Structures are given as structure tokens and as C-alpha cells.
Short mmCIF file of C-alpha atoms in Angstrom, two decimals:
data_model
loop_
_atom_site.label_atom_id
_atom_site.label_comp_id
_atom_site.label_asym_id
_atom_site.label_seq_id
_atom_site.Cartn_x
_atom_site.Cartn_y
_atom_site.Cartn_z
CA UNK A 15 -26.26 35.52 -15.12
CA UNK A 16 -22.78 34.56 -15.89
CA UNK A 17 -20.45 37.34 -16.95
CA UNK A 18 -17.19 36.29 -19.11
CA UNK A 19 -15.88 39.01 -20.30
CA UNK A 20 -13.30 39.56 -17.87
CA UNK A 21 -10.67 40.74 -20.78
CA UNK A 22 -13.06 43.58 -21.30
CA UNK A 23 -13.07 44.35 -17.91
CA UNK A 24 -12.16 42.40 -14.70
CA UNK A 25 -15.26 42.96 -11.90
CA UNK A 26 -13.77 45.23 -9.26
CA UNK A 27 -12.17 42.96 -6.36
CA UNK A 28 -13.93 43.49 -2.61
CA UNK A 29 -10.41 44.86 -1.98
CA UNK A 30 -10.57 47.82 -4.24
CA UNK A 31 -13.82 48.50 -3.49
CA UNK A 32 -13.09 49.05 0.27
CA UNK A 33 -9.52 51.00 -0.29
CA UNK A 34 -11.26 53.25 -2.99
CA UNK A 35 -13.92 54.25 -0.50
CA UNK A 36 -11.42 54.34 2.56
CA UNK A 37 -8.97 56.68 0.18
CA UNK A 38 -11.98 59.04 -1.20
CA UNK A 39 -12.86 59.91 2.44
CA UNK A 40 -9.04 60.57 3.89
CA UNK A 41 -6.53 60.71 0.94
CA UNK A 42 -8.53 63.75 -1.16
CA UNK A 43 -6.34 66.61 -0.30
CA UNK A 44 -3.57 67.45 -2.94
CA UNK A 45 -0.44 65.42 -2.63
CA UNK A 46 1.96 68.05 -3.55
CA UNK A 47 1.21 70.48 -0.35
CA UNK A 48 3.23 69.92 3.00
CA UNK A 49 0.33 70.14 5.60
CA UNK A 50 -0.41 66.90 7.73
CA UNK A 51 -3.30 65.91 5.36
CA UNK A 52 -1.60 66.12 2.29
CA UNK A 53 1.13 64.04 3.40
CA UNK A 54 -1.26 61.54 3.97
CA UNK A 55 -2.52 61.61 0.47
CA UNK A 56 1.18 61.62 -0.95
CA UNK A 57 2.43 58.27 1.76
CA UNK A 58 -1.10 56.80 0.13
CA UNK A 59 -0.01 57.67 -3.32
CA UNK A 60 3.54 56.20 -2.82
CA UNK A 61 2.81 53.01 -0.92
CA UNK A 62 0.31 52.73 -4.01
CA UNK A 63 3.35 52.93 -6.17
CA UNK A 64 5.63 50.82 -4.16
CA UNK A 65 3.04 47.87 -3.80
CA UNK A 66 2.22 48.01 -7.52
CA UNK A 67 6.01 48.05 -8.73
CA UNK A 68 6.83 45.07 -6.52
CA UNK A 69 4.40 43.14 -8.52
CA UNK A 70 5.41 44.49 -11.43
CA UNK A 71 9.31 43.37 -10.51
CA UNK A 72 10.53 47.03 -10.82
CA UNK A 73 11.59 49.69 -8.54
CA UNK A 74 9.14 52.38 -7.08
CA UNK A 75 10.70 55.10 -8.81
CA UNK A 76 10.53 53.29 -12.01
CA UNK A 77 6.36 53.12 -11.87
CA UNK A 78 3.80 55.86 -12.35
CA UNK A 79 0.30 55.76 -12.67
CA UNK A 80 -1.46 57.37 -15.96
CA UNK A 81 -5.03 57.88 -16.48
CA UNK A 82 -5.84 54.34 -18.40
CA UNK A 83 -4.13 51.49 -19.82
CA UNK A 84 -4.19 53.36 -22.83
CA UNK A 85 -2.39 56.44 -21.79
CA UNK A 86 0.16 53.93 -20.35
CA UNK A 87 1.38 52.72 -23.97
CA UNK A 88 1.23 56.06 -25.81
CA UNK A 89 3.18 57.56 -23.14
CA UNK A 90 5.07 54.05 -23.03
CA UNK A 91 5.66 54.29 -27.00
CA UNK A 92 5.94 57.93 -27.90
CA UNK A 93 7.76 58.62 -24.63
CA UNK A 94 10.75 56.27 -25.57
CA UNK A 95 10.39 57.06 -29.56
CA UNK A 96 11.19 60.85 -28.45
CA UNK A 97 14.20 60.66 -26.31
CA UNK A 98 15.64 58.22 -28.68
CA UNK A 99 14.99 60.37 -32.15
CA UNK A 100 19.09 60.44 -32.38
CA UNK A 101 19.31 56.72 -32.78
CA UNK A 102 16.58 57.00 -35.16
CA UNK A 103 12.57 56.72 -36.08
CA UNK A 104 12.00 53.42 -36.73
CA UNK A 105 9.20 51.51 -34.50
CA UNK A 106 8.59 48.00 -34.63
CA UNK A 107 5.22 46.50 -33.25
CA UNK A 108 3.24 43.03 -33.88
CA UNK A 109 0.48 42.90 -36.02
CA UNK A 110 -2.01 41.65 -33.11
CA UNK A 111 -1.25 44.58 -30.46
CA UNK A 112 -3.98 46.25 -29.23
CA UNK A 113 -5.37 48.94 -31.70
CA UNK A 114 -3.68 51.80 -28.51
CA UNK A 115 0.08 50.07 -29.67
CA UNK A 116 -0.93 50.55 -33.63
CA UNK A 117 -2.64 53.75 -32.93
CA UNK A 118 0.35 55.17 -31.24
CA UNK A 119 2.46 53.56 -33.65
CA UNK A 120 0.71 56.18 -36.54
CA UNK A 121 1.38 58.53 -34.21
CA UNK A 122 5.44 58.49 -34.53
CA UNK A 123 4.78 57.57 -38.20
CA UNK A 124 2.82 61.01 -38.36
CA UNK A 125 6.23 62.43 -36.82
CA UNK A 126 8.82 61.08 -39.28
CA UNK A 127 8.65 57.48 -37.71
CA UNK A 128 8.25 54.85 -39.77
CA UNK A 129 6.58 51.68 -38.66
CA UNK A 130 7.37 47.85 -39.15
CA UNK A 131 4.49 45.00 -37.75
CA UNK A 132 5.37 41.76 -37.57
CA UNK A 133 3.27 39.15 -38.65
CA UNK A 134 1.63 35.85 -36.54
CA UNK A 135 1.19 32.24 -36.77
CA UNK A 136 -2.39 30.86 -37.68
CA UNK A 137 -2.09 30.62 -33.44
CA UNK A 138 -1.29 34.43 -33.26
CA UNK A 139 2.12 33.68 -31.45
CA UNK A 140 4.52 36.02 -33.11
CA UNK A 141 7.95 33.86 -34.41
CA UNK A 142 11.30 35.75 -31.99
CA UNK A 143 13.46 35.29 -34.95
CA UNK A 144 11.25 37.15 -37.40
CA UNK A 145 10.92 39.48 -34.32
CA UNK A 146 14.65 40.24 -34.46
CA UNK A 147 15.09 40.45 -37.91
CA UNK A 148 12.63 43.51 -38.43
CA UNK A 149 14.52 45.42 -35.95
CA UNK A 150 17.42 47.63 -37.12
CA UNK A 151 20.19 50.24 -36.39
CA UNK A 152 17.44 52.65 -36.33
CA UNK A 153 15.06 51.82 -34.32
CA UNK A 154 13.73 53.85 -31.39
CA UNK A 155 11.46 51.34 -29.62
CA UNK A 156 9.85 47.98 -30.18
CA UNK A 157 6.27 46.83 -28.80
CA UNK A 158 5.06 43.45 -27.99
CA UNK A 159 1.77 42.69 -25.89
CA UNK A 160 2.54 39.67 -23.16
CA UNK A 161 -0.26 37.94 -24.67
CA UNK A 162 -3.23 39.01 -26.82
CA UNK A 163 -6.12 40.60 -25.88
CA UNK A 164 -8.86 38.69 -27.86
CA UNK A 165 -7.74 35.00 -28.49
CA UNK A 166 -5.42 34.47 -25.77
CA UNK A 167 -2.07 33.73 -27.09
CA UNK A 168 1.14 34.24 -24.70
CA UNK A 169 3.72 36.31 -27.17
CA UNK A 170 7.32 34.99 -26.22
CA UNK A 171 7.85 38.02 -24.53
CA UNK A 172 11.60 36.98 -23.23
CA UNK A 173 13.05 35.79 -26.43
CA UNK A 174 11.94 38.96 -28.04
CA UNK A 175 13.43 40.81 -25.01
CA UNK A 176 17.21 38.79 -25.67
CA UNK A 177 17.46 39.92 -28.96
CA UNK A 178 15.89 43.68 -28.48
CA UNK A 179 18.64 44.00 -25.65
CA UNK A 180 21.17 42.72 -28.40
CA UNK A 181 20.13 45.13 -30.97
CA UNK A 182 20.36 47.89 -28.40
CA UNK A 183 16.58 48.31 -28.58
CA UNK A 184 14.23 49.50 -25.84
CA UNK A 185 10.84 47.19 -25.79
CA UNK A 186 7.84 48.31 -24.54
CA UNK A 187 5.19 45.48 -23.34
CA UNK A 188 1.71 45.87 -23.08
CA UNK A 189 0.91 43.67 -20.15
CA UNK A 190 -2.55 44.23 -19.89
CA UNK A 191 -3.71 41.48 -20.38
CA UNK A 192 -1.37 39.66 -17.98
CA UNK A 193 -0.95 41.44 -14.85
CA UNK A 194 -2.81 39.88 -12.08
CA UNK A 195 -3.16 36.84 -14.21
CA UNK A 196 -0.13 35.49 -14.49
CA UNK A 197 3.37 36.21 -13.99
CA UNK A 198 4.86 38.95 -15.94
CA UNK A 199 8.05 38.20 -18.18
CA UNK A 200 11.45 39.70 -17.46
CA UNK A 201 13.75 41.96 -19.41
CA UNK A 202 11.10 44.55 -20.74
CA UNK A 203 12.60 48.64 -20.40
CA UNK A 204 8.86 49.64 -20.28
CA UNK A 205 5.87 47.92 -19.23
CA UNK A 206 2.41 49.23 -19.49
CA UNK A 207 -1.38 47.76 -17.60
CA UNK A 208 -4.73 49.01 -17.07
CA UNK A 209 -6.00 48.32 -13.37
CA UNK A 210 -9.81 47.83 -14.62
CA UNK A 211 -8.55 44.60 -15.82
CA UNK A 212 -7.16 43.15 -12.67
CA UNK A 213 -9.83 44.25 -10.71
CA UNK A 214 -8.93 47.80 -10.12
CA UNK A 215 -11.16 51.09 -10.87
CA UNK A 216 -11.14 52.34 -14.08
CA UNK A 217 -9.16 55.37 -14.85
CA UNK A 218 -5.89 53.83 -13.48
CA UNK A 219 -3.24 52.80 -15.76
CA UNK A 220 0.27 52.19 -15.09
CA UNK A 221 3.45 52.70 -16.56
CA UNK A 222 7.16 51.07 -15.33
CA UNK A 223 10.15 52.89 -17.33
CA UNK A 224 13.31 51.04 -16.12
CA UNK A 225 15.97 53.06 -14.80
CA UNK A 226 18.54 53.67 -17.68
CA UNK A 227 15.64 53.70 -20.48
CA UNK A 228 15.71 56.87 -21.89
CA UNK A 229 12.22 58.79 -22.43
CA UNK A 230 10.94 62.38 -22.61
CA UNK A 231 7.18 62.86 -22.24
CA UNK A 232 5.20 63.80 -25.27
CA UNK A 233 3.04 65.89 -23.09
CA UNK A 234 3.24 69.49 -21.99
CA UNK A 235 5.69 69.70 -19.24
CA UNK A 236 3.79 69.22 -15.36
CA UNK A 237 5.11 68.83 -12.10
CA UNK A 238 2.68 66.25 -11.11
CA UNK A 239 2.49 62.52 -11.14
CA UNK A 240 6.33 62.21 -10.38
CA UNK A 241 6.60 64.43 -13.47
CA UNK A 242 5.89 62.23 -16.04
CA UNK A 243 2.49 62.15 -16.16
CA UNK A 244 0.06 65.51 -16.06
CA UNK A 245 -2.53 66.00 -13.88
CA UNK A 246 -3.68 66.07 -10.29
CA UNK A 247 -3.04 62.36 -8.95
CA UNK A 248 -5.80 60.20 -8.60
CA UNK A 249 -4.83 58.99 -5.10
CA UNK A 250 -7.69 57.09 -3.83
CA UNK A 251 -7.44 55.30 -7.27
CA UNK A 252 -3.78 54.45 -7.22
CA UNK A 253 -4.65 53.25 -4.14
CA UNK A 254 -7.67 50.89 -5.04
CA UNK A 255 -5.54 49.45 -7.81
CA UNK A 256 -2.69 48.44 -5.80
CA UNK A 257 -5.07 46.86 -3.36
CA UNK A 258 -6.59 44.99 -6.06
CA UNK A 259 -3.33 44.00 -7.59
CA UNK A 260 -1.87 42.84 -3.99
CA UNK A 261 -4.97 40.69 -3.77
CA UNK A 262 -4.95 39.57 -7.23
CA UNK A 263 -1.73 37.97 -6.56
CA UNK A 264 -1.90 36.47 -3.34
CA UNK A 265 -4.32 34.41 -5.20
CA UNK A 266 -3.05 34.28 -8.68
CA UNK A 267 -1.35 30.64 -8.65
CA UNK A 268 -4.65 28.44 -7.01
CA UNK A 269 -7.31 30.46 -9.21
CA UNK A 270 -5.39 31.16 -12.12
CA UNK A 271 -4.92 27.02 -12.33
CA UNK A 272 -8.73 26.93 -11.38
CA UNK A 273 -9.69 28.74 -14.55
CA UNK A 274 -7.27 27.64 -16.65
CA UNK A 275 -8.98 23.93 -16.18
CA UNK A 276 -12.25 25.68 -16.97
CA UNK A 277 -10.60 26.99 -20.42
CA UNK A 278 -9.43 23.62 -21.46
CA UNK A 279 -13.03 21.86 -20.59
CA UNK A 280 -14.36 25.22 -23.13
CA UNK A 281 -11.69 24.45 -25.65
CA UNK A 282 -12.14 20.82 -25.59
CA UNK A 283 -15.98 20.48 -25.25
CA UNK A 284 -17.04 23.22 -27.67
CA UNK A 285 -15.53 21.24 -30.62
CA UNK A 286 -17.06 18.49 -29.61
CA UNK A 287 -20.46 19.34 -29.32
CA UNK A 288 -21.11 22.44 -31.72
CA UNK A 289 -19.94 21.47 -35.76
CA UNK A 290 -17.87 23.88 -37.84
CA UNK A 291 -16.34 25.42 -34.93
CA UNK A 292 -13.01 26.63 -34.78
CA UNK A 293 -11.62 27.29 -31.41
CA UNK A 294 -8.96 29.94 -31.88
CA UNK A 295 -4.97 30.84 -30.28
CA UNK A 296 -2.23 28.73 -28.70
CA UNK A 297 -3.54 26.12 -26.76
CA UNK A 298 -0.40 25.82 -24.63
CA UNK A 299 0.92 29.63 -24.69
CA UNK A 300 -2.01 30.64 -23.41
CA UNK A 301 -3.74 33.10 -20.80
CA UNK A 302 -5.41 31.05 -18.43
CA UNK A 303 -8.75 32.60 -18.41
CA UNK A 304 -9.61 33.51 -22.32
CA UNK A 305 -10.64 31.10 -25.01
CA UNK A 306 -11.92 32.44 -28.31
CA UNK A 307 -14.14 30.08 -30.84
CA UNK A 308 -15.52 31.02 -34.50
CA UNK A 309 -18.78 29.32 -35.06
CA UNK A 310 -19.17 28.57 -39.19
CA UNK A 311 -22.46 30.38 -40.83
CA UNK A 312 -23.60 32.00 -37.78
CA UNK A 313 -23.93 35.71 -37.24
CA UNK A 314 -21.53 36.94 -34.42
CA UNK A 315 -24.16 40.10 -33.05
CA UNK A 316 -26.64 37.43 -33.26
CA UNK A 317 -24.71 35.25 -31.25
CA UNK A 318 -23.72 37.45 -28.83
CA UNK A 319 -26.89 38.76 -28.56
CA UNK A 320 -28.71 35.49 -28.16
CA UNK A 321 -26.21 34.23 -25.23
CA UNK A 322 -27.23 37.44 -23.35
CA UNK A 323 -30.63 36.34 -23.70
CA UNK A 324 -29.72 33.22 -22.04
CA UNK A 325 -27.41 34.77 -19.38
CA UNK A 326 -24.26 34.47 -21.07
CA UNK A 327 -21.84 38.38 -20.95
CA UNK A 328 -19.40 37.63 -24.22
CA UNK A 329 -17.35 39.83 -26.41
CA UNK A 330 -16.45 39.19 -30.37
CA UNK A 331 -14.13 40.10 -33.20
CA UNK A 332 -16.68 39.93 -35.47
CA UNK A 333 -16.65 42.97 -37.92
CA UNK A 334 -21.28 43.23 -37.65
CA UNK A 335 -20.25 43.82 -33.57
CA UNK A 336 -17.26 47.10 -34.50
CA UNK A 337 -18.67 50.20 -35.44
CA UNK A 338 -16.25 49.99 -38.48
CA UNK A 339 -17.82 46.78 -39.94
CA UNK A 340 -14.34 45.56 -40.11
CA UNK A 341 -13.71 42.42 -38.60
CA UNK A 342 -11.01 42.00 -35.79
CA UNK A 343 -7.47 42.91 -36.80
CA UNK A 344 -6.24 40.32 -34.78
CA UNK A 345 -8.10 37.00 -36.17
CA UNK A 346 -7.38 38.93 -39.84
CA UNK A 347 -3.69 38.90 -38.98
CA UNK A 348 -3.91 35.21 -37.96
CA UNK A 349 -6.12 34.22 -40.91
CA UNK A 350 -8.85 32.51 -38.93
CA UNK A 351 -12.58 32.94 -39.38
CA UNK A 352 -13.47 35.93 -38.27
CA UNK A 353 -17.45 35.60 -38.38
CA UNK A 354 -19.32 34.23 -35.49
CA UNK A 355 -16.66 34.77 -33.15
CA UNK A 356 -17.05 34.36 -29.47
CA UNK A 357 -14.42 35.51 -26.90
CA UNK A 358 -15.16 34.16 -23.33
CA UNK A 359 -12.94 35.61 -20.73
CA UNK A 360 -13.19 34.25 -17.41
CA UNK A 361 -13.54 36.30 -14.29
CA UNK A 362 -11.76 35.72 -11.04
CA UNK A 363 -14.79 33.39 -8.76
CA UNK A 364 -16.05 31.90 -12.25
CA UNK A 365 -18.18 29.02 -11.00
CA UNK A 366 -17.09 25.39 -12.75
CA UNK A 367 -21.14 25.63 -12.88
CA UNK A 368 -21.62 28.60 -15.28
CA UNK A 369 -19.03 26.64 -17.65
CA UNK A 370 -20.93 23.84 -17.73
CA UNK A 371 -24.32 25.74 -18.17
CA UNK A 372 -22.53 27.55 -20.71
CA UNK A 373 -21.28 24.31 -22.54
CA UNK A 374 -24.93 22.82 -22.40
CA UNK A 375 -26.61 26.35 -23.94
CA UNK A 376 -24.38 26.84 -26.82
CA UNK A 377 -24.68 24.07 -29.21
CA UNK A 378 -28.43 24.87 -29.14
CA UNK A 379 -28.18 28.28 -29.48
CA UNK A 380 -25.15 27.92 -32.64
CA UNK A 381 -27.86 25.68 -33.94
CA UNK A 382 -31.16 27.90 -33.91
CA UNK A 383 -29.01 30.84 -35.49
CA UNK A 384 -27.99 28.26 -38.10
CA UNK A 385 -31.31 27.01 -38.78
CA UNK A 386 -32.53 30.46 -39.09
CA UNK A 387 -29.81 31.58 -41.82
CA UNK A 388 -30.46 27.94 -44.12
CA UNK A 389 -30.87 29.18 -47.12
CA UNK A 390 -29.96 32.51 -46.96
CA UNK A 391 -27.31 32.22 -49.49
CA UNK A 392 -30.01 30.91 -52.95
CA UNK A 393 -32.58 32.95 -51.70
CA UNK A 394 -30.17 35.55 -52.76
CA UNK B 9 -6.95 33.85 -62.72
CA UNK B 10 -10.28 32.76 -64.77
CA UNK B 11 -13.42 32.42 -63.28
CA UNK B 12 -15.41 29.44 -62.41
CA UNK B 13 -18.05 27.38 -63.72
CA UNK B 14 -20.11 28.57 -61.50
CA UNK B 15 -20.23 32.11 -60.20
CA UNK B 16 -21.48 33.63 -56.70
CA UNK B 17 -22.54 36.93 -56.68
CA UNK B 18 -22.70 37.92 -52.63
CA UNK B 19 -21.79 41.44 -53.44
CA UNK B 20 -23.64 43.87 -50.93
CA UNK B 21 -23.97 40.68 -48.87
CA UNK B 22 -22.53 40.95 -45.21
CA UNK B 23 -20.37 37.67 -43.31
CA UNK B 24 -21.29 35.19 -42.99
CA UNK B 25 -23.52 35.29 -46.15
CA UNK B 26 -21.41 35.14 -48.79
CA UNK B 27 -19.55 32.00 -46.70
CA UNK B 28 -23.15 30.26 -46.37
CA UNK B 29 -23.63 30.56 -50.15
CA UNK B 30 -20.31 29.24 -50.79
CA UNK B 31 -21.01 26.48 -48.64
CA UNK B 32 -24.72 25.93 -50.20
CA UNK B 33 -23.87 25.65 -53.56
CA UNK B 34 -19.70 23.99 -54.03
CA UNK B 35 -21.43 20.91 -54.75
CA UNK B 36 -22.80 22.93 -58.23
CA UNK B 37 -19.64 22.62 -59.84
CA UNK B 38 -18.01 19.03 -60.74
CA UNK B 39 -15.14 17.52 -58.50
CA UNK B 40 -11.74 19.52 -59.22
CA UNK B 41 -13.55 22.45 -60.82
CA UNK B 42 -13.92 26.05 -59.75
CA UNK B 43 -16.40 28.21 -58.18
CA UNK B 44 -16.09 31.69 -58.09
CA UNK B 45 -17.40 34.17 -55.11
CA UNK B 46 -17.93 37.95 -56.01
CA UNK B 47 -18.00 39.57 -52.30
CA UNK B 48 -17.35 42.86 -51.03
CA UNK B 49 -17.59 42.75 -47.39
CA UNK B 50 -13.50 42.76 -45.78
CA UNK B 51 -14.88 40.07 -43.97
CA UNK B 52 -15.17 37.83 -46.64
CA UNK B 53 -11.41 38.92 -47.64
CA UNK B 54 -10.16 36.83 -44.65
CA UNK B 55 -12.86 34.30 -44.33
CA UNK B 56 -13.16 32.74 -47.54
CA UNK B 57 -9.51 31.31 -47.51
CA UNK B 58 -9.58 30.25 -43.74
CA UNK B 59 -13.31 28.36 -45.16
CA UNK B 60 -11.62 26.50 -47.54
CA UNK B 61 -8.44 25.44 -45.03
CA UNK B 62 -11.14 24.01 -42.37
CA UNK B 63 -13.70 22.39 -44.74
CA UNK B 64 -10.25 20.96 -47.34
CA UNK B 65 -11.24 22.68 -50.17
CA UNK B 66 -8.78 24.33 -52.34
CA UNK B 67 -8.10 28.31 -52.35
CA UNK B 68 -7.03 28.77 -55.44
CA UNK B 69 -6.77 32.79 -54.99
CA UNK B 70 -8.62 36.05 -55.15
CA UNK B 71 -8.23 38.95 -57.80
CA UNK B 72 -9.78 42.68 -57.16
CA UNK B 73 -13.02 43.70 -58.95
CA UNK B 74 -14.67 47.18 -59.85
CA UNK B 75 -15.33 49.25 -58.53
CA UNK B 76 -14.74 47.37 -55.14
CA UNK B 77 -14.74 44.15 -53.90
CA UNK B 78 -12.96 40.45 -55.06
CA UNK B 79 -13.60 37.50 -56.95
CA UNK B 80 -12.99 34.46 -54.91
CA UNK B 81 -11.88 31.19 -56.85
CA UNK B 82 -12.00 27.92 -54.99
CA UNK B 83 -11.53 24.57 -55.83
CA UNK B 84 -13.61 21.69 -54.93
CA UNK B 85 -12.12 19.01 -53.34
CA UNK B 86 -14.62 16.57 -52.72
#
């Protein structure tokens, strides 16, 4: 079995594992009380915090952990669009963020906001200069991902960042895709990530707010989670998180070069051996473990659900694999094919074996599905 | 925008059908002339143009039909 769907979720690291069970049996009393025990849960908690901003490249008191990766960008987005509703309700986001940006995104629209996406290359690498021009006196916040979730493509993050900071803009990233992976890009005033996909537990997300960014929670006022986020702290998953995250990057150069050489073998060998295939993103700006393809005439739930059959865990854009029957909003927005799409996502430890196993099975596999649908289009 | 020569009709019909006809039966119409795909899936909205720019044929454009759907026009190149 070979499972590459890492970008869905990253397989918990040994190191999480062993801090989330350490944590559940001596960091479970409440953080907040002043007896011996809690203070251990709250020092747990904070060197948590303090671990994960350092990899971040923030301060402590500028990181706080939510309940997801999604609760990280609609506290991230709605937090700065309602401390900055004097300067004005305009949001700009790209047209390839993850459907939690655009989702929040409505949100401040359904408050007065109004809402500008920016549009991608064929490569879905969003152009800094068209960037800049959508942004404007009024806007409250800006959102760009650090690359993008499904085909791979690193957004110029820093460049986007030089002229936000011009405009007087605060820019939220979604880094979700990028933390653990590879470094982060500077001169963000809010950064948001999901530990699931670095090899933390689910039900962590984090949120960095730079000091000087102005936000105001568009939650119900609680004293807990350093008061920006509600809720009794998960402790014992803060901690597995920053475990995972302070592995994750003591390893991050050799492995994420490992895997990158694994995605150009994928990018260059499925062309070559499958027909009508178009392999998908920037092939330089890229994340190094996620390659996307879109195989011509082939059903994508077919697909995917033939490579499981032969070992192979992939995800796809295709619209018969959404529960919306719409096809991705991301290969739309890039105007690629958007039927028999495969995303492979490398884990950390993929073997160079399960590549190559994986490069042998698919051209037979894009060729029975093709054999199978011959015809389909005069028998009507 | 007229229609083709030759028309398509993949309404109902879910990706990649209505691409898989269109690739079947191009070679119905004469070099330069138009074919025309009726389709309704969104699918096909983004597909059929991103078809013709891999395989060099020529999207000539799409209009909206009733009560939902498009009419695809492409060109045959070769």
C-alpha cells in the first residue's frame, strides 16, 4: 500500500504520537487554575506555543492555537476584517485559496464586505502586480495561500507582501500547505496552518497575528486560549503539534529535496508514458511533495478508485469525486482539464520504490479505463 | 455565433463524455469547419476550451442554451 495523499493529511510523525500520549496522561488538568498540576498543563501549553512560533518566525505571544486549520483563517480573515471596518470593507483573496479563504470571504461580504479574487496563470501562480492593483484605500485585509493546496503552485507570497505593506494592507497567508514543508515566506501580519498536515493531530490549527496587526475576534468574548480563541485548550494537542513541527523541521531540508526528486521523476515520467496527459502547476514554484496530472477521456472516481485497487491512496479535483458535481475551483480558475485528475501528495518516508511502482501501474490502469469508455460518445 | 456542420448533443452527459465525443467524431466535419457540442455538465464549461488548447484545435467560443447548458463551437485544425 502506498499512501500519497499527504496534502489531505500528513501521517502523524512518531514524535506526535509519543508527546500526545505523554501530554493526555500529565498535562489534562485545566491550564487556567494555579495548583501545581495545572501549571504543568499551562508551561506544556506555552512551550507548545513558543516552539511552534519559532518555526513560524514570530513571537510567542503573537501565536495561538485554534481548533483546525480552518478556524485559523476565519478567525485569521474575519478577525482582521473587524478591527479594521474604519479603513473600510473591502477583502481581496486569489481565486485558487482554499474554499475556508472564499468561504470566509462570503462571510464579510454577508457583513457589508465586498470581495475582489484575483485571477491565475494557466500554472495557477497568481501575477504580484495584478495582486496590487486589486487592492485599494479600502481594504481591510488581503489573503494569499503560500502555495496551493491541489496542484502545487508556490504563490509569490513576498512580492504580494511588498506591495500589501505599501498599500497599508494587512495580508493574511494560509500556509497550510507549507509549514513543515518548506520554509515559510516573510512579511505576512497573519499566518494561518493546520497541524494534521505536518504531521500533527487533527484538531490543532494555528494562528500568528503579528504584533501591531489590528484584530478583534468574531467570536463571543472568552478568557481562554490567550483570549483569542474560545474554548478549553487542547494542551496535549498543542503539544503533539509542536513536537511534530520541531521534528518536521529538523528534517525538512534532506527529505524535502528527497521528495522533491521523486516529484520531478512523476512529472517527467507520467508524460512520457501515459498519452493525453496533462501534468498540472508551476514546475519550478512548486511544493516539493505534490504533483497533480489530468488524464484525457478517463473518469477521475474511476481512476481513483482503480489505483486503490492497486494500492495507490490519491485525491482529485474532479467534479464526479465532490459531492457538488462541480469540478475543482482551482483547475477551473487555471483553465486546465479538470476530468481525470489525479493529485499525488507525497508523505514524509515516501519510498523512491512506491514511485516507481506507481509510475509502472498507471499507464496500464489510464489505459483499461480508456478502453472501457471507447465509444461511449456514438453510442450516445 | 452559428452552429456547426456537425452538432453534438452530450446534454445530460457527465465529463469526460461529452470530451470523448468531441474527440470521436472532429474528424466528421471538413478541415477549417465547425463542430458544435451541446453539454450541460460545468465540467464541460472548463474542459472543452482547455481540449482544444492541448489537442491544437481551435475554440472558437461558447454561447448559453435553454433552459441550461452551452453550445460549444470548435474549429478543426487538422
Amino acid at each position: 500500500m502506498a499512501y500519497f495523499d499527504a496534502a489531505s493529511t500528513e501521517p502523524p510523525h512518531p514524535s506526535a504520537r509519543d508527546a500526545l500520549i505523554e501530554a493526555l496522561g500529565s498535562a489534562w488538568a485545566d491550564p487556567a487554575r494555579l495548583y501545581g498540576m495545572a501549571r504543568r498543563s499551562r508551561m506544556l501549553l506555552d512551550r507548545a506555543r513558543a516552539d511552534v512560533a519559532a518555526e513560524l518566525g514570530a513571537r510567542p505571544d503573537e501565536v495561538f492555537f485554534t481548533t483546525s486549520g480552518t478556524q485559523a483563517v476565519q478567525l485569521g480573515l474575519l478577525g482582521v476584517f473587524r478591527a479594521r471596518r474604519r479603513a473600510g470593507r473591502h477583502v481581496v483573496v486569489s481565486r485558487v485559496e482554499h474554499s475556508s479563504v472564499l468561504h470566509a470571504a462570503r462571510a464579510a461580504e454577508a457583513e457589508g464586505g465586498e470581495v475582489t479574487e484575483v485571477g491565475v496563470s494557466r500554472t495557477g501562480r497568481v501575477d504580484p502586480a495584478e495582486f496590487a492593483a486589486a487592492l485599494r484605500p479600502d481594504t481591510a485585509v488581503a489573503c494569499l495561500q503560500s502555495a496551493n493546496h491541489e496542484v502545487g503552485t508556490v504563490q509569490p507570497v513576498e512580492e504580494v507582501a511588498a506591495a500589501c505593506r505599501e498599500a497599508g494592507v494587512p495580508l493574511l497567508v494560509d500556509a497550510a500547505q507549507t509549514i513543515g514543508r518548506a520554509p515559510l515566506p516573510g512579511g505576512w501580519s497573519a499566518l494561518a496552518g493546520s497541524a494534521h498536515k505536518w504531521g500533527g493531530p487533527a484538531g490543532v490549527g494555528v494562528l500568528a497575528v503579528r504584533k501591531g496587526t489590528r484584530w478583534r475576534s468574531p467570536l463571543p468574548e472568552d478568557e481562554r486560549g490567550y483570549g483569542r480563541v474560545p474554548g478549553f485548550e487542547n494542551v496535549a494537542g498543542a503539544a503533539a503539534a509542536a513536537a511534530a513541527l520541531r521534528a518536521r523541521a529538523a528534517e525538512m531540508a534532506a527529505e524535502s529535496a528527497r521528495l522533491s526528486a521523486l516529484v520531478d521523476r512523476i512529472r517527467a515520467e507520467i508524460p512520457a508514458r501515459v498519452p493525453d496527459v496533462e501534468v498540472q502547476g508551476d514546475p519550478v514554484h512548486r511544493l516539493p511533495h505534490l504533483v497533480t496530472f489530468s488524464c484525457l477521456y478517463v473518469n477521475g472516481e474511476a481512476l481513483l478508485t482503480e489505483l486503490d485497487r492497486e494500492g495507490f491512496q490519491v485525491s482529485s479535483g474532479s467534479s464526479c469525486t465532490a459531492s457538488t458535481l462541480q469540478p475543482s475551483h482551482v483547475l477551473e480558475a487555471m483553465g486546465v482539464i479538470t476530468h481525470g485528475n489525479v493529485r499525488v501528495s507525497l508523505p514524509r518516508g515516501t519510498p523512491a520504490e512506491a514511485v516507481e511502482r506507481f509510475l509502472d501501474v498507471v499507464p496500464g490502469v489510464v489505459g483499461r479505463l480508456r478502453e472501457s469508455m471507447r465509444g461511449s460518445g456514438v453510442s450516445g | 455565433m452559428n452552429s456547426g456542420s456537425v452538432t453534438i448533443d452530450a446534454l445530460g452527459r457527465k465529463c469526460p463524455i461529452p470530451i470523448i465525443m468531441l474527440a470521436e467524431r472532429i474528424n466528421e466535419v471538413p478541415l477549417g469547419a465547425v463542430i458544435t457540442v451541446l453539454a450541460d455538465d460545468p465540467a464541460a464549461y472548463t474542459d472543452i476550451p482547455a481540449w482544444c488548447r492541448l489537442k491544437s484545435h481551435q475554440f472558437v467560443g461558447s454561447l448559453e442554451i435553454k433552459p441550461r447548458g452551452w453550445a460549444f463551437n470548435v474549429r478543426r485544425s487538422y
